[in-house]
Amino acid sequence: VTGRHIFTLLLQLNNEYVSASNSKVLTLFLRQLVENRNHTMFDRMQVRLKEGNAMIAVGALHLPGNEGLLFLLESAGYRLISILQGYN
């Protein structure tokens, strides 16, 4: 079971079975699940990044926010550029 499957199942649970008062709890749980995965992925990608010339692909859900991979990488001193930068 991948993170995507867990996320999809939890969203279905939220939409079908969780009352409005409990949806805040589920939202916090999902946020924690994604944020924890972001830190785990960040730690695991360090070996590849230190080797140089690394291309790492992740789902869009892991990119934004103060706990997102973009912020974590920039905070660690990595320089990030968009691959679409030259296509404006």
PDB file of N, CA and C in Angstrom:
ATOM      1  N   VAL A   1       0.854  -1.176   0.000  1.00  0.00           N
ATOM      2  CA  VAL A   1       0.000   0.000   0.000  1.00  0.00           C
ATOM      3  C   VAL A   1       0.895   1.233   0.000  1.00  0.00           C
ATOM      4  N   THR A   2       0.689   2.100  -0.973  1.00  0.00           N
ATOM      5  CA  THR A   2       1.493   3.309  -1.079  1.00  0.00           C
ATOM      6  C   THR A   2       0.827   4.458  -0.338  1.00  0.00           C
ATOM      7  N   GLY A   3       1.575   5.534  -0.188  1.00  0.00           N
ATOM      8  CA  GLY A   3       1.028   6.728   0.431  1.00  0.00           C
ATOM      9  C   GLY A   3      -0.176   7.251  -0.320  1.00  0.00           C
ATOM     10  N   ARG A   4      -0.138   7.133  -1.638  1.00  0.00           N
ATOM     11  CA  ARG A   4      -1.264   7.600  -2.459  1.00  0.00           C
ATOM     12  C   ARG A   4      -2.516   6.807  -2.119  1.00  0.00           C
ATOM     13  N   HIS A   5      -2.372   5.492  -1.946  1.00  0.00           N
ATOM     14  CA  HIS A   5      -3.521   4.660  -1.602  1.00  0.00           C
ATOM     15  C   HIS A   5      -4.074   5.035  -0.232  1.00  0.00           C
ATOM     16  N   ILE A   6      -3.187   5.254   0.712  1.00  0.00           N
ATOM     17  CA  ILE A   6      -3.622   5.638   2.061  1.00  0.00           C
ATOM     18  C   ILE A   6      -4.364   6.968   1.998  1.00  0.00           C
ATOM     19  N   PHE A   7      -3.803   7.929   1.276  1.00  0.00           N
ATOM     20  CA  PHE A   7      -4.419   9.240   1.161  1.00  0.00           C
ATOM     21  C   PHE A   7      -5.802   9.136   0.532  1.00  0.00           C
ATOM     22  N   THR A   8      -5.917   8.363  -0.544  1.00  0.00           N
ATOM     23  CA  THR A   8      -7.199   8.189  -1.228  1.00  0.00           C
ATOM     24  C   THR A   8      -8.225   7.546  -0.305  1.00  0.00           C
ATOM     25  N   LEU A   9      -7.814   6.524   0.416  1.00  0.00           N
ATOM     26  CA  LEU A   9      -8.734   5.860   1.345  1.00  0.00           C
ATOM     27  C   LEU A   9      -9.196   6.798   2.444  1.00  0.00           C
ATOM     28  N   LEU A  10      -8.289   7.614   2.956  1.00  0.00           N
ATOM     29  CA  LEU A  10      -8.661   8.542   4.011  1.00  0.00           C
ATOM     30  C   LEU A  10      -9.595   9.634   3.501  1.00  0.00           C
ATOM     31  N   LEU A  11      -9.367  10.086   2.276  1.00  0.00           N
ATOM     32  CA  LEU A  11     -10.284  11.063   1.693  1.00  0.00           C
ATOM     33  C   LEU A  11     -11.673  10.461   1.520  1.00  0.00           C
ATOM     34  N   GLN A  12     -11.734   9.210   1.085  1.00  0.00           N
ATOM     35  CA  GLN A  12     -13.029   8.550   0.948  1.00  0.00           C
ATOM     36  C   GLN A  12     -13.706   8.418   2.304  1.00  0.00           C
ATOM     37  N   LEU A  13     -12.928   8.073   3.303  1.00  0.00           N
ATOM     38  CA  LEU A  13     -13.462   7.972   4.661  1.00  0.00           C
ATOM     39  C   LEU A  13     -14.007   9.322   5.089  1.00  0.00           C
ATOM     40  N   ASN A  14     -13.265  10.364   4.825  1.00  0.00           N
ATOM     41  CA  ASN A  14     -13.704  11.707   5.196  1.00  0.00           C
ATOM     42  C   ASN A  14     -15.005  12.063   4.499  1.00  0.00           C
ATOM     43  N   ASN A  15     -15.078  11.810   3.217  1.00  0.00           N
ATOM     44  CA  ASN A  15     -16.258  12.193   2.438  1.00  0.00           C
ATOM     45  C   ASN A  15     -17.492  11.372   2.776  1.00  0.00           C
ATOM     46  N   GLU A  16     -17.322  10.113   3.124  1.00  0.00           N
ATOM     47  CA  GLU A  16     -18.464   9.223   3.291  1.00  0.00           C
ATOM     48  C   GLU A  16     -18.894   8.999   4.736  1.00  0.00           C
ATOM     49  N   TYR A  17     -17.941   9.002   5.670  1.00  0.00           N
ATOM     50  CA  TYR A  17     -18.278   8.536   7.009  1.00  0.00           C
ATOM     51  C   TYR A  17     -18.020   9.527   8.140  1.00  0.00           C
ATOM     52  N   VAL A  18     -17.216  10.516   7.888  1.00  0.00           N
ATOM     53  CA  VAL A  18     -16.820  11.408   8.981  1.00  0.00           C
ATOM     54  C   VAL A  18     -17.739  12.616   9.013  1.00  0.00           C
ATOM     55  N   SER A  19     -18.232  12.935  10.182  1.00  0.00           N
ATOM     56  CA  SER A  19     -19.093  14.111  10.323  1.00  0.00           C
ATOM     57  C   SER A  19     -18.251  15.372  10.210  1.00  0.00           C
ATOM     58  N   ALA A  20     -18.893  16.493  10.027  1.00  0.00           N
ATOM     59  CA  ALA A  20     -18.198  17.773   9.880  1.00  0.00           C
ATOM     60  C   ALA A  20     -17.331  18.080  11.097  1.00  0.00           C
ATOM     61  N   SER A  21     -17.775  17.702  12.273  1.00  0.00           N
ATOM     62  CA  SER A  21     -17.009  17.997  13.482  1.00  0.00           C
ATOM     63  C   SER A  21     -15.728  17.172  13.556  1.00  0.00           C
ATOM     64  N   ASN A  22     -15.725  15.988  12.945  1.00  0.00           N
ATOM     65  CA  ASN A  22     -14.545  15.142  12.972  1.00  0.00           C
ATOM     66  C   ASN A  22     -13.624  15.357  11.781  1.00  0.00           C
ATOM     67  N   SER A  23     -14.065  16.091  10.783  1.00  0.00           N
ATOM     68  CA  SER A  23     -13.238  16.270   9.590  1.00  0.00           C
ATOM     69  C   SER A  23     -11.972  17.052   9.907  1.00  0.00           C
ATOM     70  N   LYS A  24     -12.013  17.911  10.915  1.00  0.00           N
ATOM     71  CA  LYS A  24     -10.816  18.651  11.313  1.00  0.00           C
ATOM     72  C   LYS A  24      -9.741  17.685  11.818  1.00  0.00           C
ATOM     73  N   VAL A  25     -10.152  16.682  12.546  1.00  0.00           N
ATOM     74  CA  VAL A  25      -9.215  15.675  13.046  1.00  0.00           C
ATOM     75  C   VAL A  25      -8.586  14.926  11.879  1.00  0.00           C
ATOM     76  N   LEU A  26      -9.398  14.542  10.905  1.00  0.00           N
ATOM     77  CA  LEU A  26      -8.887  13.830   9.743  1.00  0.00           C
ATOM     78  C   LEU A  26      -7.935  14.709   8.940  1.00  0.00           C
ATOM     79  N   THR A  27      -8.279  15.984   8.788  1.00  0.00           N
ATOM     80  CA  THR A  27      -7.409  16.918   8.073  1.00  0.00           C
ATOM     81  C   THR A  27      -6.055  17.019   8.764  1.00  0.00           C
ATOM     82  N   LEU A  28      -6.061  17.117  10.069  1.00  0.00           N
ATOM     83  CA  LEU A  28      -4.802  17.171  10.814  1.00  0.00           C
ATOM     84  C   LEU A  28      -4.013  15.871  10.657  1.00  0.00           C
ATOM     85  N   PHE A  29      -4.716  14.752  10.660  1.00  0.00           N
ATOM     86  CA  PHE A  29      -4.062  13.464  10.470  1.00  0.00           C
ATOM     87  C   PHE A  29      -3.403  13.376   9.098  1.00  0.00           C
ATOM     88  N   LEU A  30      -4.129  13.796   8.048  1.00  0.00           N
ATOM     89  CA  LEU A  30      -3.576  13.769   6.695  1.00  0.00           C
ATOM     90  C   LEU A  30      -2.356  14.674   6.585  1.00  0.00           C
ATOM     91  N   ARG A  31      -2.445  15.854   7.173  1.00  0.00           N
ATOM     92  CA  ARG A  31      -1.325  16.779   7.144  1.00  0.00           C
ATOM     93  C   ARG A  31      -0.101  16.146   7.808  1.00  0.00           C
ATOM     94  N   GLN A  32      -0.333  15.516   8.937  1.00  0.00           N
ATOM     95  CA  GLN A  32       0.770  14.883   9.647  1.00  0.00           C
ATOM     96  C   GLN A  32       1.353  13.740   8.829  1.00  0.00           C
ATOM     97  N   LEU A  33       0.492  12.974   8.168  1.00  0.00           N
ATOM     98  CA  LEU A  33       0.951  11.869   7.334  1.00  0.00           C
ATOM     99  C   LEU A  33       1.840  12.382   6.204  1.00  0.00           C
ATOM    100  N   VAL A  34       1.402  13.441   5.529  1.00  0.00           N
ATOM    101  CA  VAL A  34       2.176  13.996   4.412  1.00  0.00           C
ATOM    102  C   VAL A  34       3.462  14.621   4.926  1.00  0.00           C
ATOM    103  N   GLU A  35       3.380  15.398   5.997  1.00  0.00           N
ATOM    104  CA  GLU A  35       4.568  16.068   6.512  1.00  0.00           C
ATOM    105  C   GLU A  35       5.620  15.066   6.987  1.00  0.00           C
ATOM    106  N   ASN A  36       5.183  14.021   7.660  1.00  0.00           N
ATOM    107  CA  ASN A  36       6.142  12.999   8.091  1.00  0.00           C
ATOM    108  C   ASN A  36       6.808  12.337   6.891  1.00  0.00           C
ATOM    109  N   ARG A  37       6.032  12.054   5.856  1.00  0.00           N
ATOM    110  CA  ARG A  37       6.600  11.458   4.642  1.00  0.00           C
ATOM    111  C   ARG A  37       7.583  12.415   3.982  1.00  0.00           C
ATOM    112  N   ASN A  38       7.275  13.714   4.007  1.00  0.00           N
ATOM    113  CA  ASN A  38       8.191  14.687   3.420  1.00  0.00           C
ATOM    114  C   ASN A  38       9.555  14.622   4.088  1.00  0.00           C
ATOM    115  N   HIS A  39       9.569  14.568   5.396  1.00  0.00           N
ATOM    116  CA  HIS A  39      10.842  14.508   6.116  1.00  0.00           C
ATOM    117  C   HIS A  39      11.572  13.190   5.845  1.00  0.00           C
ATOM    118  N   THR A  40      10.824  12.109   5.760  1.00  0.00           N
ATOM    119  CA  THR A  40      11.437  10.818   5.446  1.00  0.00           C
ATOM    120  C   THR A  40      12.029  10.830   4.042  1.00  0.00           C
ATOM    121  N   MET A  41      11.274  11.351   3.071  1.00  0.00           N
ATOM    122  CA  MET A  41      11.785  11.423   1.698  1.00  0.00           C
ATOM    123  C   MET A  41      12.997  12.337   1.620  1.00  0.00           C
ATOM    124  N   PHE A  42      12.946  13.456   2.328  1.00  0.00           N
ATOM    125  CA  PHE A  42      14.078  14.378   2.351  1.00  0.00           C
ATOM    126  C   PHE A  42      15.326  13.663   2.860  1.00  0.00           C
ATOM    127  N   ASP A  43      15.196  12.950   3.963  1.00  0.00           N
ATOM    128  CA  ASP A  43      16.343  12.220   4.520  1.00  0.00           C
ATOM    129  C   ASP A  43      16.868  11.179   3.545  1.00  0.00           C
ATOM    130  N   ARG A  44      15.985  10.451   2.901  1.00  0.00           N
ATOM    131  CA  ARG A  44      16.391   9.377   1.989  1.00  0.00           C
ATOM    132  C   ARG A  44      17.023   9.899   0.701  1.00  0.00           C
ATOM    133  N   MET A  45      16.649  11.096   0.265  1.00  0.00           N
ATOM    134  CA  MET A  45      17.207  11.611  -0.997  1.00  0.00           C
ATOM    135  C   MET A  45      18.582  12.243  -0.817  1.00  0.00           C
ATOM    136  N   GLN A  46      19.034  12.396   0.411  1.00  0.00           N
ATOM    137  CA  GLN A  46      20.313  13.053   0.652  1.00  0.00           C
ATOM    138  C   GLN A  46      21.491  12.343  -0.018  1.00  0.00           C
ATOM    139  N   VAL A  47      21.508  11.029   0.015  1.00  0.00           N
ATOM    140  CA  VAL A  47      22.604  10.269  -0.595  1.00  0.00           C
ATOM    141  C   VAL A  47      22.693  10.577  -2.084  1.00  0.00           C
ATOM    142  N   ARG A  48      21.556  10.515  -2.767  1.00  0.00           N
ATOM    143  CA  ARG A  48      21.536  10.789  -4.216  1.00  0.00           C
ATOM    144  C   ARG A  48      21.920  12.229  -4.513  1.00  0.00           C
ATOM    145  N   LEU A  49      21.425  13.156  -3.724  1.00  0.00           N
ATOM    146  CA  LEU A  49      21.727  14.563  -3.960  1.00  0.00           C
ATOM    147  C   LEU A  49      23.216  14.858  -3.758  1.00  0.00           C
ATOM    148  N   LYS A  50      23.811  14.224  -2.786  1.00  0.00           N
ATOM    149  CA  LYS A  50      25.243  14.443  -2.523  1.00  0.00           C
ATOM    150  C   LYS A  50      26.122  13.845  -3.610  1.00  0.00           C
ATOM    151  N   GLU A  51      25.622  12.824  -4.305  1.00  0.00           N
ATOM    152  CA  GLU A  51      26.356  12.247  -5.433  1.00  0.00           C
ATOM    153  C   GLU A  51      26.411  13.231  -6.599  1.00  0.00           C
ATOM    154  N   GLY A  52      25.428  14.109  -6.681  1.00  0.00           N
ATOM    155  CA  GLY A  52      25.360  15.109  -7.745  1.00  0.00           C
ATOM    156  C   GLY A  52      24.554  14.625  -8.932  1.00  0.00           C
ATOM    157  N   ASN A  53      24.175  15.580  -9.774  1.00  0.00           N
ATOM    158  CA  ASN A  53      23.409  15.302 -10.997  1.00  0.00           C
ATOM    159  C   ASN A  53      22.178  14.453 -10.733  1.00  0.00           C
ATOM    160  N   ALA A  54      21.470  14.744  -9.680  1.00  0.00           N
ATOM    161  CA  ALA A  54      20.298  13.949  -9.302  1.00  0.00           C
ATOM    162  C   ALA A  54      19.024  14.565  -9.859  1.00  0.00           C
ATOM    163  N   MET A  55      18.144  13.715 -10.294  1.00  0.00           N
ATOM    164  CA  MET A  55      16.782  14.119 -10.665  1.00  0.00           C
ATOM    165  C   MET A  55      15.866  13.268  -9.809  1.00  0.00           C
ATOM    166  N   ILE A  56      15.057  13.923  -9.000  1.00  0.00           N
ATOM    167  CA  ILE A  56      14.176  13.210  -8.083  1.00  0.00           C
ATOM    168  C   ILE A  56      12.756  13.678  -8.348  1.00  0.00           C
ATOM    169  N   ALA A  57      11.864  12.735  -8.581  1.00  0.00           N
ATOM    170  CA  ALA A  57      10.468  13.047  -8.851  1.00  0.00           C
ATOM    171  C   ALA A  57       9.610  12.644  -7.655  1.00  0.00           C
ATOM    172  N   VAL A  58       8.714  13.530  -7.280  1.00  0.00           N
ATOM    173  CA  VAL A  58       7.783  13.258  -6.188  1.00  0.00           C
ATOM    174  C   VAL A  58       6.409  13.775  -6.599  1.00  0.00           C
ATOM    175  N   GLY A  59       5.397  13.341  -5.909  1.00  0.00           N
ATOM    176  CA  GLY A  59       4.057  13.837  -6.170  1.00  0.00           C
ATOM    177  C   GLY A  59       3.907  15.281  -5.727  1.00  0.00           C
ATOM    178  N   ALA A  60       3.038  15.999  -6.399  1.00  0.00           N
ATOM    179  CA  ALA A  60       2.845  17.429  -6.151  1.00  0.00           C
ATOM    180  C   ALA A  60       2.420  17.729  -4.718  1.00  0.00           C
ATOM    181  N   LEU A  61       1.747  16.805  -4.073  1.00  0.00           N
ATOM    182  CA  LEU A  61       1.289  17.015  -2.704  1.00  0.00           C
ATOM    183  C   LEU A  61       2.451  17.234  -1.737  1.00  0.00           C
ATOM    184  N   HIS A  62       3.632  16.755  -2.101  1.00  0.00           N
ATOM    185  CA  HIS A  62       4.789  16.845  -1.214  1.00  0.00           C
ATOM    186  C   HIS A  62       5.616  18.111  -1.409  1.00  0.00           C
ATOM    187  N   LEU A  63       5.233  18.975  -2.330  1.00  0.00           N
ATOM    188  CA  LEU A  63       6.043  20.147  -2.639  1.00  0.00           C
ATOM    189  C   LEU A  63       5.753  21.381  -1.785  1.00  0.00           C
ATOM    190  N   PRO A  64       4.515  21.804  -1.598  1.00  0.00           N
ATOM    191  CA  PRO A  64       4.262  23.105  -0.973  1.00  0.00           C
ATOM    192  C   PRO A  64       4.305  23.098   0.551  1.00  0.00           C
ATOM    193  N   GLY A  65       4.377  24.302   1.096  1.00  0.00           N
ATOM    194  CA  GLY A  65       4.241  24.492   2.538  1.00  0.00           C
ATOM    195  C   GLY A  65       5.555  24.517   3.281  1.00  0.00           C
ATOM    196  N   ASN A  66       5.468  24.903   4.539  1.00  0.00           N
ATOM    197  CA  ASN A  66       6.656  24.986   5.388  1.00  0.00           C
ATOM    198  C   ASN A  66       7.236  23.628   5.737  1.00  0.00           C
ATOM    199  N   GLU A  67       6.489  22.582   5.497  1.00  0.00           N
ATOM    200  CA  GLU A  67       6.983  21.219   5.708  1.00  0.00           C
ATOM    201  C   GLU A  67       7.120  20.487   4.378  1.00  0.00           C
ATOM    202  N   GLY A  68       6.956  21.218   3.281  1.00  0.00           N
ATOM    203  CA  GLY A  68       7.060  20.629   1.953  1.00  0.00           C
ATOM    204  C   GLY A  68       8.513  20.440   1.539  1.00  0.00           C
ATOM    205  N   LEU A  69       8.714  19.587   0.558  1.00  0.00           N
ATOM    206  CA  LEU A  69      10.075  19.285   0.112  1.00  0.00           C
ATOM    207  C   LEU A  69      10.801  20.501  -0.449  1.00  0.00           C
ATOM    208  N   LEU A  70      10.090  21.393  -1.126  1.00  0.00           N
ATOM    209  CA  LEU A  70      10.762  22.581  -1.654  1.00  0.00           C
ATOM    210  C   LEU A  70      11.370  23.413  -0.524  1.00  0.00           C
ATOM    211  N   PHE A  71      10.599  23.643   0.515  1.00  0.00           N
ATOM    212  CA  PHE A  71      11.086  24.406   1.653  1.00  0.00           C
ATOM    213  C   PHE A  71      12.218  23.669   2.369  1.00  0.00           C
ATOM    214  N   LEU A  72      12.050  22.372   2.576  1.00  0.00           N
ATOM    215  CA  LEU A  72      13.077  21.597   3.264  1.00  0.00           C
ATOM    216  C   LEU A  72      14.401  21.616   2.500  1.00  0.00           C
ATOM    217  N   LEU A  73      14.325  21.476   1.185  1.00  0.00           N
ATOM    218  CA  LEU A  73      15.542  21.492   0.372  1.00  0.00           C
ATOM    219  C   LEU A  73      16.205  22.864   0.377  1.00  0.00           C
ATOM    220  N   GLU A  74      15.418  23.920   0.208  1.00  0.00           N
ATOM    221  CA  GLU A  74      15.986  25.267   0.229  1.00  0.00           C
ATOM    222  C   GLU A  74      16.593  25.587   1.593  1.00  0.00           C
ATOM    223  N   SER A  75      15.932  25.157   2.655  1.00  0.00           N
ATOM    224  CA  SER A  75      16.444  25.392   4.009  1.00  0.00           C
ATOM    225  C   SER A  75      17.760  24.671   4.254  1.00  0.00           C
ATOM    226  N   ALA A  76      17.966  23.567   3.555  1.00  0.00           N
ATOM    227  CA  ALA A  76      19.209  22.804   3.697  1.00  0.00           C
ATOM    228  C   ALA A  76      20.315  23.355   2.792  1.00  0.00           C
ATOM    229  N   GLY A  77      19.992  24.416   2.037  1.00  0.00           N
ATOM    230  CA  GLY A  77      21.009  25.054   1.208  1.00  0.00           C
ATOM    231  C   GLY A  77      21.023  24.645  -0.248  1.00  0.00           C
ATOM    232  N   TYR A  78      20.076  23.844  -0.661  1.00  0.00           N
ATOM    233  CA  TYR A  78      20.009  23.446  -2.068  1.00  0.00           C
ATOM    234  C   TYR A  78      19.422  24.571  -2.899  1.00  0.00           C
ATOM    235  N   ARG A  79      19.903  24.689  -4.120  1.00  0.00           N
ATOM    236  CA  ARG A  79      19.377  25.669  -5.069  1.00  0.00           C
ATOM    237  C   ARG A  79      18.392  24.947  -5.976  1.00  0.00           C
ATOM    238  N   LEU A  80      17.169  25.429  -6.025  1.00  0.00           N
ATOM    239  CA  LEU A  80      16.123  24.791  -6.819  1.00  0.00           C
ATOM    240  C   LEU A  80      15.791  25.672  -8.010  1.00  0.00           C
ATOM    241  N   ILE A  81      15.650  25.039  -9.160  1.00  0.00           N
ATOM    242  CA  ILE A  81      15.234  25.764 -10.359  1.00  0.00           C
ATOM    243  C   ILE A  81      14.114  24.987 -11.029  1.00  0.00           C
ATOM    244  N   SER A  82      13.257  25.711 -11.686  1.00  0.00           N
ATOM    245  CA  SER A  82      12.167  25.085 -12.411  1.00  0.00           C
ATOM    246  C   SER A  82      12.687  24.583 -13.750  1.00  0.00           C
ATOM    247  N   ILE A  83      12.288  23.387 -14.142  1.00  0.00           N
ATOM    248  CA  ILE A  83      12.719  22.882 -15.447  1.00  0.00           C
ATOM    249  C   ILE A  83      11.949  23.580 -16.564  1.00  0.00           C
ATOM    250  N   LEU A  84      10.900  24.317 -16.215  1.00  0.00           N
ATOM    251  CA  LEU A  84      10.125  25.056 -17.211  1.00  0.00           C
ATOM    252  C   LEU A  84      10.623  26.500 -17.340  1.00  0.00           C
ATOM    253  N   GLN A  85      11.645  26.844 -16.608  1.00  0.00           N
ATOM    254  CA  GLN A  85      12.154  28.215 -16.561  1.00  0.00           C
ATOM    255  C   GLN A  85      12.475  28.758 -17.952  1.00  0.00           C
ATOM    256  N   GLY A  86      13.020  27.951 -18.823  1.00  0.00           N
ATOM    257  CA  GLY A  86      13.401  28.403 -20.145  1.00  0.00           C
ATOM    258  C   GLY A  86      12.274  28.413 -21.151  1.00  0.00           C
ATOM    259  N   TYR A  87      11.068  28.035 -20.742  1.00  0.00           N
ATOM    260  CA  TYR A  87       9.945  27.917 -21.684  1.00  0.00           C
ATOM    261  C   TYR A  87       8.924  29.030 -21.536  1.00  0.00           C
ATOM    262  N   ASN A  88       9.297  30.149 -20.934  1.00  0.00           N
ATOM    263  CA  ASN A  88       8.348  31.264 -20.749  1.00  0.00           C
ATOM    264  C   ASN A  88       8.050  31.977 -22.022  1.00  0.00           C
TER     265      ASN A  88
END
